[in-house]
mmCIF file of C-alpha atoms in Angstrom:
data_model
loop_
_atom_site.group_PDB
_atom_site.id
_atom_site.type_symbol
_atom_site.label_atom_id
_atom_site.label_comp_id
_atom_site.label_asym_id
_atom_site.label_seq_id
_atom_site.Cartn_x
_atom_site.Cartn_y
_atom_site.Cartn_z
ATOM 1 C CA MET A 1 112.371 87.905 111.057
ATOM 2 C CA LYS A 2 112.421 88.253 107.277
ATOM 3 C CA LEU A 3 109.333 89.458 105.430
ATOM 4 C CA ALA A 4 108.253 91.275 102.295
ATOM 5 C CA ILE A 5 106.344 94.533 102.066
ATOM 6 C CA ILE A 6 104.473 95.006 98.810
ATOM 7 C CA GLY A 7 103.540 98.635 98.224
ATOM 8 C CA LEU A 8 106.034 101.244 99.423
ATOM 9 C CA GLY A 9 103.852 104.329 99.593
ATOM 10 C CA LYS A 10 104.048 106.657 102.588
ATOM 11 C CA MET A 11 102.743 104.150 105.109
ATOM 12 C CA GLY A 12 104.292 101.051 103.551
ATOM 13 C CA GLY A 13 107.650 102.793 103.233
ATOM 14 C CA ASN A 14 107.593 104.017 106.828
ATOM 15 C CA MET A 15 106.631 100.559 108.051
ATOM 16 C CA ALA A 16 109.633 99.143 106.191
ATOM 17 C CA ARG A 17 111.902 101.751 107.792
ATOM 18 C CA ARG A 18 110.597 100.982 111.277
ATOM 19 C CA LEU A 19 111.015 97.224 110.816
ATOM 20 C CA ILE A 20 114.531 97.527 109.414
ATOM 21 C CA ARG A 21 115.456 99.843 112.276
ATOM 22 C CA ASP A 22 114.286 97.142 114.693
ATOM 23 C CA GLY A 23 116.493 94.493 113.082
ATOM 24 C CA HIS A 24 114.119 92.778 110.634
ATOM 25 C CA GLU A 25 115.157 91.870 107.102
ATOM 26 C CA VAL A 26 112.665 93.472 104.713
ATOM 27 C CA VAL A 27 112.284 92.699 101.038
ATOM 28 C CA GLY A 28 110.424 95.529 99.316
ATOM 29 C CA TYR A 29 108.546 95.767 96.044
ATOM 30 C CA ASN A 30 106.630 98.679 94.564
ATOM 31 C CA LEU A 31 104.926 98.981 91.187
ATOM 32 C CA GLU A 32 106.961 102.116 90.493
ATOM 33 C CA PRO A 33 110.645 101.292 91.168
ATOM 34 C CA GLU A 34 111.790 104.660 92.569
ATOM 35 C CA PRO A 35 110.601 104.121 96.183
ATOM 36 C CA THR A 36 112.215 100.664 96.199
ATOM 37 C CA GLN A 37 115.549 102.061 95.047
ATOM 38 C CA GLN A 38 115.357 104.955 97.508
ATOM 39 C CA LEU A 39 114.617 102.724 100.504
ATOM 40 C CA ALA A 40 117.381 100.318 99.478
ATOM 41 C CA GLU A 41 119.891 103.186 99.482
ATOM 42 C CA GLU A 42 118.610 105.009 102.576
ATOM 43 C CA ALA A 43 117.372 102.278 104.908
ATOM 44 C CA GLY A 44 118.875 98.963 103.827
ATOM 45 C CA LEU A 45 115.795 97.521 102.177
ATOM 46 C CA ILE A 46 116.362 94.363 100.120
ATOM 47 C CA PRO A 47 115.030 95.501 96.724
ATOM 48 C CA ALA A 48 112.810 93.466 94.426
ATOM 49 C CA PHE A 49 111.250 94.558 91.162
ATOM 50 C CA SER A 50 108.491 92.002 90.631
ATOM 51 C CA LEU A 51 106.246 89.862 92.810
ATOM 52 C CA GLU A 52 108.119 86.771 91.633
ATOM 53 C CA GLU A 53 111.459 88.244 92.681
ATOM 54 C CA THR A 54 109.962 89.347 95.989
ATOM 55 C CA VAL A 55 108.824 85.826 96.857
ATOM 56 C CA ASP A 56 112.096 84.309 95.627
ATOM 57 C CA LYS A 57 114.058 86.509 98.053
ATOM 58 C CA LEU A 58 112.120 85.161 101.041
ATOM 59 C CA SER A 59 113.077 81.979 102.834
ATOM 60 C CA GLY A 60 111.579 79.506 105.267
ATOM 61 C CA ARG A 61 107.963 80.242 106.117
ATOM 62 C CA ARG A 62 107.315 83.222 103.884
ATOM 63 C CA VAL A 63 105.426 86.328 105.020
ATOM 64 C CA ALA A 64 104.164 88.947 102.558
ATOM 65 C CA TRP A 65 102.624 92.170 103.886
ATOM 66 C CA VAL A 66 100.429 93.908 101.275
ATOM 67 C CA MET A 67 100.122 97.713 101.482
ATOM 68 C CA VAL A 68 98.421 98.654 98.201
ATOM 69 C CA PRO A 69 95.127 100.514 97.604
ATOM 70 C CA ALA A 70 91.923 98.693 98.539
ATOM 71 C CA GLY A 71 89.784 97.057 95.892
ATOM 72 C CA LYS A 72 91.167 95.761 92.606
ATOM 73 C CA PRO A 73 94.885 96.410 93.374
ATOM 74 C CA THR A 74 94.638 94.389 96.589
ATOM 75 C CA GLU A 75 92.583 91.672 94.903
ATOM 76 C CA MET A 76 95.095 91.257 92.067
ATOM 77 C CA THR A 77 98.053 91.223 94.459
ATOM 78 C CA VAL A 78 96.514 88.653 96.796
ATOM 79 C CA GLN A 79 95.491 86.449 93.878
ATOM 80 C CA ALA A 80 99.025 86.580 92.474
ATOM 81 C CA LEU A 81 100.575 85.775 95.849
ATOM 82 C CA GLY A 82 98.207 82.839 96.175
ATOM 83 C CA ASP A 83 99.835 81.354 93.073
ATOM 84 C CA LEU A 84 103.398 82.113 94.180
ATOM 85 C CA LEU A 85 103.371 81.121 97.857
ATOM 86 C CA SER A 86 103.178 77.651 99.396
ATOM 87 C CA GLU A 87 101.207 75.890 102.096
ATOM 88 C CA GLY A 88 101.851 77.421 105.494
ATOM 89 C CA ASP A 89 102.961 80.812 104.168
ATOM 90 C CA ILE A 90 101.222 83.980 105.352
ATOM 91 C CA VAL A 91 99.706 86.937 103.473
ATOM 92 C CA ILE A 92 98.928 90.083 105.491
ATOM 93 C CA ASP A 93 96.650 92.859 104.229
ATOM 94 C CA GLY A 94 97.464 96.041 106.121
ATOM 95 C CA GLY A 95 95.356 98.304 103.883
ATOM 96 C CA ASN A 96 91.812 99.569 104.243
ATOM 97 C CA SER A 97 90.005 96.708 102.533
ATOM 98 C CA ASN A 98 86.302 96.070 102.992
ATOM 99 C CA TYR A 99 86.007 93.317 105.598
ATOM 100 C CA LYS A 100 83.606 91.302 103.418
ATOM 101 C CA GLU A 101 86.201 91.155 100.640
ATOM 102 C CA THR A 102 88.804 90.203 103.250
ATOM 103 C CA MET A 103 86.719 87.226 104.349
ATOM 104 C CA GLN A 104 86.448 86.067 100.728
ATOM 105 C CA ARG A 105 90.222 86.370 100.218
ATOM 106 C CA ALA A 106 90.910 84.469 103.420
ATOM 107 C CA GLU A 107 88.671 81.637 102.222
ATOM 108 C CA MET A 108 90.338 81.591 98.813
ATOM 109 C CA LEU A 109 93.841 81.328 100.315
ATOM 110 C CA LYS A 110 92.708 78.793 102.891
ATOM 111 C CA GLY A 111 91.923 76.438 100.010
ATOM 112 C CA LYS A 112 95.623 76.631 99.086
ATOM 113 C CA GLY A 113 96.784 76.130 102.671
ATOM 114 C CA ILE A 114 97.938 79.761 102.921
ATOM 115 C CA PHE A 115 97.077 81.863 105.969
ATOM 116 C CA PHE A 116 95.520 85.315 105.545
ATOM 117 C CA VAL A 117 95.791 87.945 108.280
ATOM 118 C CA ASP A 118 94.011 91.288 108.048
ATOM 119 C CA VAL A 119 95.591 94.139 109.972
ATOM 120 C CA GLY A 120 93.546 97.309 110.246
ATOM 121 C CA THR A 121 96.324 99.866 110.641
ATOM 122 C CA SER A 122 96.044 103.371 112.092
ATOM 123 C CA GLY A 123 98.814 105.884 112.560
ATOM 124 C CA GLY A 124 99.243 107.561 109.204
ATOM 125 C CA VAL A 125 102.424 109.481 108.497
ATOM 126 C CA TRP A 126 103.216 109.614 112.229
ATOM 127 C CA GLY A 127 103.556 105.838 112.496
ATOM 128 C CA LEU A 128 107.295 105.817 111.810
ATOM 129 C CA LYS A 129 107.929 107.850 114.965
ATOM 130 C CA GLU A 130 104.975 106.959 117.203
ATOM 131 C CA GLY A 131 104.186 103.410 116.096
ATOM 132 C CA TYR A 132 100.980 102.013 114.635
ATOM 133 C CA SER A 133 97.721 100.917 116.199
ATOM 134 C CA MET A 134 96.865 97.547 114.669
ATOM 135 C CA MET A 135 93.596 95.631 114.822
ATOM 136 C CA VAL A 136 94.391 92.078 113.767
ATOM 137 C CA GLY A 137 92.078 89.418 112.339
ATOM 138 C CA GLY A 138 93.074 85.857 111.508
ATOM 139 C CA GLU A 139 93.925 82.484 112.927
ATOM 140 C CA ASP A 140 95.734 82.474 116.271
ATOM 141 C CA GLU A 141 98.659 80.418 114.992
ATOM 142 C CA ALA A 142 99.410 82.795 112.108
ATOM 143 C CA VAL A 143 99.045 85.888 114.288
ATOM 144 C CA GLU A 144 101.391 84.417 116.869
ATOM 145 C CA PHE A 145 103.977 83.672 114.165
ATOM 146 C CA ILE A 146 104.018 87.301 112.999
ATOM 147 C CA ARG A 147 104.037 88.655 116.570
ATOM 148 C CA PRO A 148 107.649 89.953 116.278
ATOM 149 C CA ILE A 149 106.601 92.076 113.283
ATOM 150 C CA LEU A 150 103.557 93.480 115.055
ATOM 151 C CA GLU A 151 105.553 94.227 118.204
ATOM 152 C CA SER A 152 108.110 96.176 116.176
ATOM 153 C CA LEU A 153 105.430 98.254 114.451
ATOM 154 C CA ALA A 154 103.353 98.940 117.571
ATOM 155 C CA PRO A 155 103.934 101.894 119.942
ATOM 156 C CA GLU A 156 105.048 99.338 122.552
ATOM 157 C CA LYS A 157 105.398 95.561 122.411
ATOM 158 C CA GLU A 158 102.219 94.877 124.343
ATOM 159 C CA LYS A 159 100.299 98.082 123.621
ATOM 160 C CA GLY A 160 98.470 99.412 120.603
ATOM 161 C CA TRP A 161 97.823 96.106 118.856
ATOM 162 C CA GLY A 162 95.960 92.852 119.353
ATOM 163 C CA ARG A 163 94.071 90.040 117.698
ATOM 164 C CA VAL A 164 90.383 90.978 117.711
ATOM 165 C CA GLY A 165 88.905 87.882 116.056
ATOM 166 C CA PRO A 166 88.858 85.692 112.910
ATOM 167 C CA SER A 167 89.625 86.766 109.349
ATOM 168 C CA GLY A 168 87.767 89.955 108.460
ATOM 169 C CA SER A 169 87.429 91.191 112.036
ATOM 170 C CA GLY A 170 90.562 93.330 111.884
ATOM 171 C CA HIS A 171 89.289 95.314 108.916
ATOM 172 C CA PHE A 172 85.794 95.449 110.420
ATOM 173 C CA VAL A 173 87.094 97.018 113.642
ATOM 174 C CA LYS A 174 89.276 99.444 111.652
ATOM 175 C CA MET A 175 86.192 100.419 109.633
ATOM 176 C CA VAL A 176 84.296 101.303 112.814
ATOM 177 C CA HIS A 177 87.406 103.081 114.145
ATOM 178 C CA ASN A 178 87.389 105.320 111.073
ATOM 179 C CA GLY A 179 83.652 105.939 111.408
ATOM 180 C CA ILE A 180 84.232 107.183 114.960
ATOM 181 C CA GLU A 181 87.067 109.322 113.634
ATOM 182 C CA TYR A 182 84.621 111.024 111.242
ATOM 183 C CA GLY A 183 82.372 111.992 114.155
ATOM 184 C CA LEU A 184 85.209 113.289 116.332
ATOM 185 C CA MET A 185 86.677 115.349 113.519
ATOM 186 C CA GLN A 186 83.310 116.867 112.661
ATOM 187 C CA ALA A 187 82.651 117.852 116.288
ATOM 188 C CA TYR A 188 86.005 119.623 116.530
ATOM 189 C CA ALA A 189 85.437 121.353 113.188
ATOM 190 C CA GLU A 190 81.998 122.638 114.181
ATOM 191 C CA GLY A 191 83.205 123.816 117.596
ATOM 192 C CA PHE A 192 86.076 125.823 116.144
ATOM 193 C CA GLU A 193 83.791 127.359 113.533
ATOM 194 C CA ILE A 194 81.361 128.486 116.251
ATOM 195 C CA MET A 195 84.214 130.167 118.125
ATOM 196 C CA ARG A 196 85.513 131.809 114.966
ATOM 197 C CA ALA A 197 82.064 133.221 114.255
ATOM 198 C CA LYS A 198 81.947 134.955 117.680
ATOM 199 C CA GLU A 199 83.849 137.963 116.381
ATOM 200 C CA GLN A 200 83.197 140.244 119.393
ATOM 201 C CA PHE A 201 85.577 138.154 121.549
ATOM 202 C CA GLY A 202 88.414 138.061 119.020
ATOM 203 C CA LEU A 203 89.218 134.495 120.011
ATOM 204 C CA ASP A 204 92.646 133.050 119.185
ATOM 205 C CA LEU A 205 91.762 129.546 118.033
ATOM 206 C CA HIS A 206 95.297 128.211 118.195
ATOM 207 C CA HIS A 207 95.676 129.477 121.770
ATOM 208 C CA ILE A 208 92.396 127.794 122.735
ATOM 209 C CA SER A 209 93.430 124.517 121.112
ATOM 210 C CA GLU A 210 96.638 124.582 123.187
ATOM 211 C CA ILE A 211 94.651 125.188 126.391
ATOM 212 C CA TRP A 212 92.364 122.253 125.609
ATOM 213 C CA ARG A 213 95.285 119.919 124.945
ATOM 214 C CA PHE A 214 96.137 119.694 128.643
ATOM 215 C CA GLY A 215 93.679 118.563 131.302
ATOM 216 C CA SER A 216 90.571 119.027 129.171
ATOM 217 C CA VAL A 217 88.065 116.206 128.726
ATOM 218 C CA VAL A 218 88.219 116.799 124.943
ATOM 219 C CA ARG A 219 92.001 116.457 124.665
ATOM 220 C CA SER A 220 93.117 113.942 122.037
ATOM 221 C CA TRP A 221 95.660 113.308 119.294
ATOM 222 C CA LEU A 222 93.221 114.810 116.783
ATOM 223 C CA LEU A 223 93.212 117.980 118.901
ATOM 224 C CA ASP A 224 97.027 117.934 118.921
ATOM 225 C CA LEU A 225 96.985 117.807 115.120
ATOM 226 C CA THR A 226 94.402 120.616 115.005
ATOM 227 C CA ALA A 227 96.676 122.744 117.187
ATOM 228 C CA ASN A 228 99.582 122.005 114.822
ATOM 229 C CA ALA A 229 97.516 123.063 111.808
ATOM 230 C CA LEU A 230 96.341 126.300 113.464
ATOM 231 C CA SER A 231 99.885 127.107 114.592
ATOM 232 C CA GLU A 232 101.197 126.787 111.037
ATOM 233 C CA ASN A 233 98.266 128.553 109.358
ATOM 234 C CA PRO A 234 95.843 130.300 111.802
ATOM 235 C CA ASP A 235 93.289 131.234 109.119
ATOM 236 C CA LEU A 236 93.883 128.052 107.073
ATOM 237 C CA ASP A 237 94.642 130.218 104.044
ATOM 238 C CA GLY A 238 94.889 128.333 100.774
ATOM 239 C CA ILE A 239 92.961 125.302 102.016
ATOM 240 C CA LYS A 240 89.770 124.615 100.081
ATOM 241 C CA ASP A 241 86.703 123.641 102.129
ATOM 242 C CA TRP A 242 86.432 120.306 100.296
ATOM 243 C CA VAL A 243 86.672 117.090 102.323
ATOM 244 C CA ALA A 244 87.162 113.622 100.829
ATOM 245 C CA ASP A 245 86.179 110.295 102.367
ATOM 246 C CA SER A 246 88.163 107.090 101.941
ATOM 247 C CA GLY A 247 85.108 104.813 102.016
ATOM 248 C CA GLU A 248 85.222 103.407 105.520
ATOM 249 C CA GLY A 249 82.817 106.014 106.900
ATOM 250 C CA ARG A 250 80.299 104.925 104.268
ATOM 251 C CA TRP A 251 80.856 101.260 105.094
ATOM 252 C CA THR A 252 80.305 101.982 108.787
ATOM 253 C CA VAL A 253 76.998 103.702 108.050
ATOM 254 C CA PHE A 254 75.901 100.856 105.762
ATOM 255 C CA GLU A 255 76.774 98.343 108.478
ATOM 256 C CA ALA A 256 74.824 100.316 111.080
ATOM 257 C CA ILE A 257 71.781 100.254 108.799
ATOM 258 C CA ASP A 258 72.154 96.501 108.185
ATOM 259 C CA LEU A 259 72.422 95.860 111.927
ATOM 260 C CA ASP A 260 69.593 98.254 112.892
ATOM 261 C CA VAL A 261 72.026 100.219 115.053
ATOM 262 C CA PRO A 262 71.394 103.987 115.270
ATOM 263 C CA ALA A 263 74.534 105.949 114.341
ATOM 264 C CA PRO A 264 73.378 109.556 113.797
ATOM 265 C CA VAL A 265 76.698 111.245 114.607
ATOM 266 C CA ILE A 266 78.783 109.156 112.204
ATOM 267 C CA THR A 267 76.094 109.403 109.520
ATOM 268 C CA GLN A 268 75.827 113.194 109.802
ATOM 269 C CA ALA A 269 79.618 113.530 109.785
ATOM 270 C CA LEU A 270 79.717 111.618 106.500
ATOM 271 C CA GLN A 271 76.923 113.779 105.065
ATOM 272 C CA ALA A 272 78.839 116.919 106.066
ATOM 273 C CA ARG A 273 81.716 115.775 103.880
ATOM 274 C CA PHE A 274 79.339 115.413 100.953
ATOM 275 C CA VAL A 275 78.085 118.955 101.552
ATOM 276 C CA SER A 276 81.661 120.271 101.499
ATOM 277 C CA ARG A 277 82.071 119.114 97.902
ATOM 278 C CA GLN A 278 79.119 121.025 96.460
ATOM 279 C CA GLU A 279 79.963 124.054 94.403
ATOM 280 C CA GLU A 280 76.371 125.101 94.952
ATOM 281 C CA SER A 281 73.426 123.468 96.698
ATOM 282 C CA PHE A 282 70.267 122.957 94.674
ATOM 283 C CA ALA A 283 68.555 121.817 97.871
ATOM 284 C CA ALA A 284 69.346 125.188 99.469
ATOM 285 C CA LYS A 285 67.862 126.934 96.428
ATOM 286 C CA ILE A 286 64.690 124.866 96.836
ATOM 287 C CA LEU A 287 64.505 125.848 100.514
ATOM 288 C CA ALA A 288 64.878 129.535 99.652
ATOM 289 C CA ALA A 289 62.222 129.235 96.942
ATOM 290 C CA MET A 290 59.766 127.551 99.319
ATOM 291 C CA ARG A 291 60.246 130.260 101.964
ATOM 292 C CA ASN A 292 59.560 132.850 99.286
ATOM 293 C CA GLN A 293 56.425 131.033 98.144
ATOM 294 C CA PHE A 294 54.757 130.529 101.517
ATOM 295 C CA GLY A 295 55.971 133.595 103.407
ATOM 296 C CA GLY A 296 57.149 136.084 100.839
ATOM 297 C CA HIS A 297 60.648 135.932 102.314
ATOM 298 C CA ALA A 298 63.343 137.624 100.277
ATOM 299 C CA VAL A 299 65.478 135.535 97.933
ATOM 300 C CA LYS A 300 69.087 136.444 97.253
ATOM 301 C CA ARG A 301 69.825 136.617 93.540
ATOM 302 C CA GLU A 302 73.095 135.553 91.896
#
């Protein structure tokens, strides 16, 4: 099958490589031309240097897979494709868009007779080797048409991907997936910090992570990655204790509030990331001041 990938960052580029390796013809376009040129030379990508050229190099029922940052870049790209493509063509958003915006884009393209498929994609930089987990939203007919693409990107043809519902549902499920990821990561982080603090045992955290990887009820890919990190840098020297969030954890918490669903673990995991970014905590100063006021407890001075 021939398709276009728009946005050749780490994930988009690796997806192009995997598809080409599996025999697909891939037209690639990136705002900065260097990744396009590199993939053309290294992997056999069909290069394009504008959206117009990208669409022109497609034939038959055209498929354009968008892998650009969520928000305005995705909105502008989808709008532009809506003007360039024809009835029956398919636009896929494989980024981390908010599912509500996805539903609006699907409705906009539907008015032009263009199908919109949202693919919540997990796998990160390991996807080229291991394959991607893909949560797909959209009309059955469009999803079935792009099945060969999804089968090539998945870990196995029938595993790791599936249609979960109508337009917007793929990004909704990926949002919840990432919220769960926040909670799992936080639990691992807290557990390893507790063990590190127990100095009298002199625990080797990398050794423990390797023990847990096999047979333990807490084994997982995230634990595998933790073991890798501790093997390379046991004390995590040079890594600042500052943790970003991509937005989906927030969206999951907002959705839980809207639906009256308790989600304390995901919410606290998100809050922990906020705490990590504080150079100093005014709230902690207030707590110390209150303890001093009501109990005369000592206050540490800067």
